[in-house]
């Protein structure tokens, strides 16, 4: 199986998506998968499909990953799979499968990414817009905005469900989707950093808001927002017609990235959520690597709370190969009304700094 990718690589394919690999078959009758009588090796001891079904997707992901490594050894494989099993994160990511179009499907998309991250699969995302139907422009925009802050970001639908390009939903939807996409590209150095940290530590990109405070019952009951890494809190809009939403804050000071206004947690605040954006808050003291106007890395530094320090990490993008760059660490302090930023092991910070908040 792994050797079959050679033809596609010659054609210019840069990644692989495994679909229908539960395995599943559009059967006219009987089980919509391999027959129970199908025999499997199961590492030499043999067995039928009842035992092998759930591990089949994992084995296919492994075969694809190892095949791509053999065919293109100087480049990391990009692979995601509809099915898998425990350990599939070693070979690639996954996505929501055929999530139903609708506001419940949008809410379920976030739950799926959070749950997979806690189960050790950090790279996942939904079908933006849902798979099965035709979303309204509002639903499409809200799904697109959520997806822009998730690891796997893509639009997709059944061939009978209509197109999913942003311009299919009108000028306003196109403008809102463009803003979300530009912000994702601005945050690309942060996403790259989170990818390296996930590989090194197992911590997912997308984390529940109780990540630092699992004993906080109010945070444990909060299922409609998430932390992106340690520095950003994202509160997607998951209800029709909403232009405000309540946001549950973990402990500490948080800045609304749109207005710069500071809020103190723990607690709950009501924030504006016009169709053009969703509430995103930055943790006080955070150092967030972002892409500047020319694409080079810059640092967004959010003012620490008085009497407290902060910091952040940058893992530089080393390109498509197997290099594992050293993490660059920063600390922040508020001294005499001025924000001080220091880079570990360096006499001065080697990146442009923008103080916010």
XYZ file of C-alpha atoms in Angstrom:
357
model
C 0.000 0.000 0.000
C 2.737 2.457 0.924
C 4.408 2.048 -2.460
C 1.283 3.186 -4.311
C 1.925 6.837 -3.403
C 4.841 7.104 -5.845
C 2.588 7.932 -8.804
C 0.834 10.707 -6.869
C 4.078 12.275 -5.691
C 5.300 12.460 -9.282
C 2.055 14.278 -10.123
C 2.837 16.908 -7.487
C 0.695 15.793 -4.565
C 2.034 17.210 -1.287
C -0.167 15.349 1.173
C -2.544 12.413 1.583
C -6.050 12.132 3.006
C -7.286 8.629 3.879
C -11.082 8.437 3.649
C -13.614 5.598 4.006
C -10.951 3.559 5.799
C -12.885 2.095 8.701
C -12.968 0.219 6.228
C -16.409 0.976 4.846
C -18.185 -0.098 1.676
C -21.383 1.157 0.045
C -22.926 -2.298 0.347
C -26.327 -3.076 -1.101
C -26.929 -5.506 1.771
C -25.025 -6.971 4.718
C -22.297 -5.303 6.735
C -21.042 -2.048 5.161
C -17.447 -3.133 5.780
C -15.265 -6.166 5.125
C -17.018 -9.494 5.726
C -16.456 -11.033 9.132
C -14.813 -13.938 7.347
C -12.042 -11.699 6.019
C -8.757 -12.948 7.483
C -6.094 -10.656 8.911
C -2.488 -11.281 9.868
C -2.703 -9.576 13.283
C 1.065 -9.797 13.709
C 1.152 -13.429 12.642
C -1.449 -14.964 14.944
C -4.399 -14.518 12.591
C -7.970 -13.456 13.225
C -11.149 -12.262 11.558
C -12.490 -8.819 10.842
C -14.384 -8.469 14.116
C -11.044 -8.052 15.855
C -9.226 -6.181 13.090
C -11.865 -3.605 12.123
C -10.859 -0.826 14.530
C -7.131 -1.234 13.979
C -7.427 -1.287 10.186
C -7.366 2.523 9.893
C -4.321 2.711 12.159
C -2.486 0.158 10.016
C -3.346 2.080 6.852
C -2.074 5.338 8.395
C 1.149 3.578 9.364
C 1.558 2.141 5.865
C 0.971 5.566 4.315
C 3.381 7.305 6.683
C 6.151 4.746 6.194
C 5.585 4.697 2.432
C 5.875 8.478 2.185
C 9.015 8.438 4.343
C 10.592 5.895 2.001
C 9.562 7.696 -1.178
C 10.401 11.222 -0.015
C 12.865 10.799 2.872
C 13.892 14.454 3.126
C 10.365 15.747 3.754
C 7.989 15.172 6.644
C 4.816 13.405 5.472
C 1.494 15.201 5.668
C -1.304 12.697 6.221
C -4.693 12.667 7.887
C -7.177 9.853 8.175
C -10.884 9.421 8.859
C -10.245 6.347 10.966
C -7.565 5.230 13.332
C -6.946 3.775 16.739
C -4.849 4.452 19.820
C -1.462 5.715 18.637
C -2.585 7.150 15.311
C -0.964 10.511 16.189
C 2.391 8.903 15.341
C 1.420 8.867 11.674
C -0.905 11.828 11.117
C -4.066 13.592 12.175
C -7.780 13.104 11.726
C -10.955 15.091 11.241
C -14.589 15.073 12.257
C -15.811 12.709 9.586
C -19.144 13.528 7.984
C -20.451 16.004 10.560
C -24.033 17.139 9.960
C -24.584 20.679 8.699
C -26.314 22.741 11.389
C -25.637 24.577 14.630
C -25.463 21.290 16.635
C -22.824 20.065 14.167
C -20.814 23.250 14.695
C -20.876 22.725 18.473
C -19.951 19.049 18.077
C -16.944 20.051 15.956
C -15.330 21.811 18.904
C -16.126 18.949 21.286
C -14.461 16.494 18.901
C -11.202 18.464 18.630
C -11.027 18.975 22.401
C -11.707 15.301 23.097
C -9.186 14.033 20.567
C -6.533 16.354 21.996
C -7.090 14.962 25.484
C -6.813 11.450 24.037
C -3.362 12.174 22.606
C -4.323 13.142 19.034
C -3.387 16.841 18.812
C -4.005 17.435 15.084
C -7.647 17.438 13.992
C -10.453 19.638 12.706
C -13.970 19.534 11.205
C -15.549 19.856 7.786
C -16.116 23.634 7.810
C -19.751 24.232 6.926
C -20.687 20.643 7.714
C -20.700 17.723 5.305
C -24.339 17.000 4.634
C -26.282 20.154 3.827
C -26.260 23.790 2.749
C -25.288 26.149 5.582
C -26.630 29.666 5.797
C -24.034 32.424 5.290
C -24.093 33.085 9.046
C -23.507 29.431 9.959
C -20.749 29.152 7.373
C -18.957 32.246 8.718
C -19.158 31.060 12.319
C -17.832 27.622 11.336
C -15.033 29.218 9.311
C -14.093 31.420 12.277
C -13.918 28.406 14.590
C -11.859 26.432 12.066
C -9.357 29.266 11.699
C -8.197 28.599 15.278
C -8.089 24.775 15.019
C -5.109 22.674 13.864
C -6.663 21.200 10.683
C -8.385 24.019 8.786
C -10.301 23.171 5.609
C -13.708 23.445 3.982
C -15.353 20.274 2.687
C -18.777 18.807 1.898
C -20.582 16.033 0.077
C -20.739 16.503 -3.683
C -24.526 16.983 -3.356
C -24.290 19.562 -0.545
C -23.079 22.550 -2.514
C -19.800 24.405 -2.715
C -17.809 25.564 0.322
C -15.630 28.386 -1.038
C -16.190 31.614 0.940
C -17.286 33.590 -2.141
C -20.257 31.242 -2.582
C -21.966 32.816 0.466
C -22.042 36.480 -0.512
C -19.878 39.563 -0.101
C -20.290 39.896 3.666
C -19.402 36.252 4.294
C -16.383 36.582 2.014
C -15.166 39.640 3.933
C -15.606 37.925 7.309
C -13.940 34.713 6.137
C -11.050 36.732 4.690
C -10.471 38.427 8.042
C -10.411 35.056 9.827
C -8.012 33.602 7.267
C -5.649 36.576 7.507
C -5.566 36.246 11.297
C -4.751 32.547 11.013
C -1.868 33.320 8.670
C -0.658 36.008 11.081
C -0.644 33.377 13.848
C 1.199 30.796 11.723
C 4.467 31.029 13.755
C 2.400 30.348 16.888
C 0.766 27.303 15.235
C 4.199 25.986 14.183
C 5.411 26.430 17.761
C 2.368 24.568 19.117
C 3.005 21.741 16.644
C 6.556 21.278 17.932
C 5.398 21.469 21.552
C 2.723 18.847 20.869
C 5.347 16.504 19.438
C 7.743 17.083 22.339
C 5.319 17.157 25.271
C 2.017 15.656 24.128
C 0.146 18.873 24.995
C -2.472 19.512 22.281
C -2.811 22.779 20.393
C -6.467 23.070 21.483
C -6.991 22.705 25.242
C -10.038 22.907 27.509
C -10.227 26.078 29.589
C -9.600 24.025 32.760
C -6.160 22.985 31.446
C -4.274 24.826 34.214
C -7.061 24.531 36.822
C -8.683 21.080 36.638
C -10.124 21.560 40.147
C -12.264 24.528 38.995
C -15.770 23.122 38.504
C -17.019 26.185 36.603
C -14.206 25.771 34.062
C -14.780 22.011 33.811
C -18.401 22.671 32.894
C -17.414 25.168 30.173
C -17.599 23.410 26.801
C -18.064 26.263 24.319
C -14.613 27.916 24.377
C -11.009 26.746 24.433
C -7.391 27.652 24.967
C -5.144 27.752 21.907
C -1.830 26.901 23.476
C -1.169 28.653 26.758
C -1.615 32.226 25.562
C -4.940 32.620 23.738
C -8.532 31.953 24.777
C -10.951 31.576 21.848
C -14.711 31.898 22.359
C -16.423 30.868 19.104
C -20.038 31.800 18.428
C -22.080 28.592 18.361
C -25.641 29.985 18.340
C -27.704 31.502 15.537
C -28.168 35.273 15.650
C -25.734 35.956 18.486
C -23.750 39.204 18.393
C -22.559 38.920 22.007
C -21.535 35.987 24.139
C -20.598 35.203 27.732
C -16.963 34.171 28.133
C -15.720 32.223 31.154
C -12.245 33.384 32.195
C -9.648 31.275 34.000
C -7.614 32.863 36.772
C -5.484 35.891 35.887
C -5.693 38.963 33.676
C -6.932 38.605 30.102
C -6.951 41.154 27.270
C -9.583 41.337 24.552
C -7.343 41.243 21.458
C -9.806 43.387 19.468
C -10.213 46.237 21.983
C -7.190 45.853 24.287
C -9.457 46.020 27.336
C -8.322 44.011 30.370
C -10.517 41.618 32.369
C -9.755 39.796 35.603
C -10.467 36.121 36.082
C -11.760 33.860 37.374
C -15.218 34.947 36.386
C -17.481 35.578 33.426
C -17.701 38.572 31.102
C -20.045 39.529 28.262
C -18.151 40.406 25.069
C -19.201 41.690 21.663
C -19.181 39.072 18.930
C -20.252 40.709 15.657
C -20.390 38.539 12.564
C -16.971 39.890 11.562
C -15.124 38.222 14.452
C -15.289 36.018 17.535
C -13.933 36.985 20.974
C -10.250 36.104 21.404
C -8.405 36.974 24.608
C -4.678 36.944 25.361
C -3.207 35.996 28.712
C -1.414 38.907 30.406
C 2.363 38.574 30.135
C 2.190 36.297 27.079
C 4.706 36.448 24.254
C 3.033 35.246 21.050
C 5.078 34.762 17.858
C 3.266 36.130 14.803
C 4.048 36.820 11.153
C 4.821 40.451 10.336
C 3.848 42.256 7.156
C 6.796 40.744 5.283
C 6.310 37.278 6.745
C 9.193 37.462 9.243
C 8.541 36.502 12.868
C 7.564 39.278 15.271
C 6.483 39.108 18.917
C 3.142 40.252 20.290
C 3.812 40.965 23.982
C 0.753 41.401 26.207
C 1.471 43.610 29.204
C 1.940 41.611 32.426
C -0.300 42.346 35.384
C 1.385 44.486 38.087
C 3.591 42.387 40.325
C 3.566 39.412 37.976
C 5.774 38.178 35.144
C 5.017 36.188 32.021
C 6.639 34.712 28.969
C 6.355 32.583 25.897
C 8.093 30.220 23.517
C 8.995 30.324 19.837
C 10.076 27.248 17.897
C 11.257 28.623 14.525
C 9.952 27.040 11.343
C 12.769 24.945 9.891
C 10.950 24.098 6.656
C 9.569 20.779 5.411
C 12.473 18.573 6.534
C 13.165 16.719 9.770
C 15.109 19.422 11.617
C 14.114 19.962 15.244
C 14.917 23.611 16.056
C 15.747 24.715 19.564
C 12.981 26.500 21.425
C 13.560 30.217 22.027
C 12.172 31.334 25.395
C 11.142 34.797 26.502
C 10.200 36.379 29.829
C 8.222 39.572 30.450
C 7.995 41.891 33.442
C 6.378 45.195 34.295
C 8.996 47.502 35.799
C 8.305 51.117 36.681
C 5.381 51.250 34.293
C 7.469 49.875 31.390
C 7.271 46.387 29.899
C 10.600 44.543 29.786
C 11.109 41.585 27.438
C 14.134 39.298 27.711
C 15.282 36.429 25.492
C 16.852 33.497 27.291
C 20.556 33.094 26.488
C 20.777 36.346 24.523
C 21.884 39.843 25.430
C 18.921 41.318 23.586
C 15.689 40.176 21.972
C 16.406 39.254 18.352
C 12.864 39.780 17.041
C 10.764 42.910 16.623
C 8.525 43.453 19.652
C 5.027 44.980 19.747
C 3.678 45.663 23.246
C -0.101 45.372 23.489
C -2.677 45.734 26.241
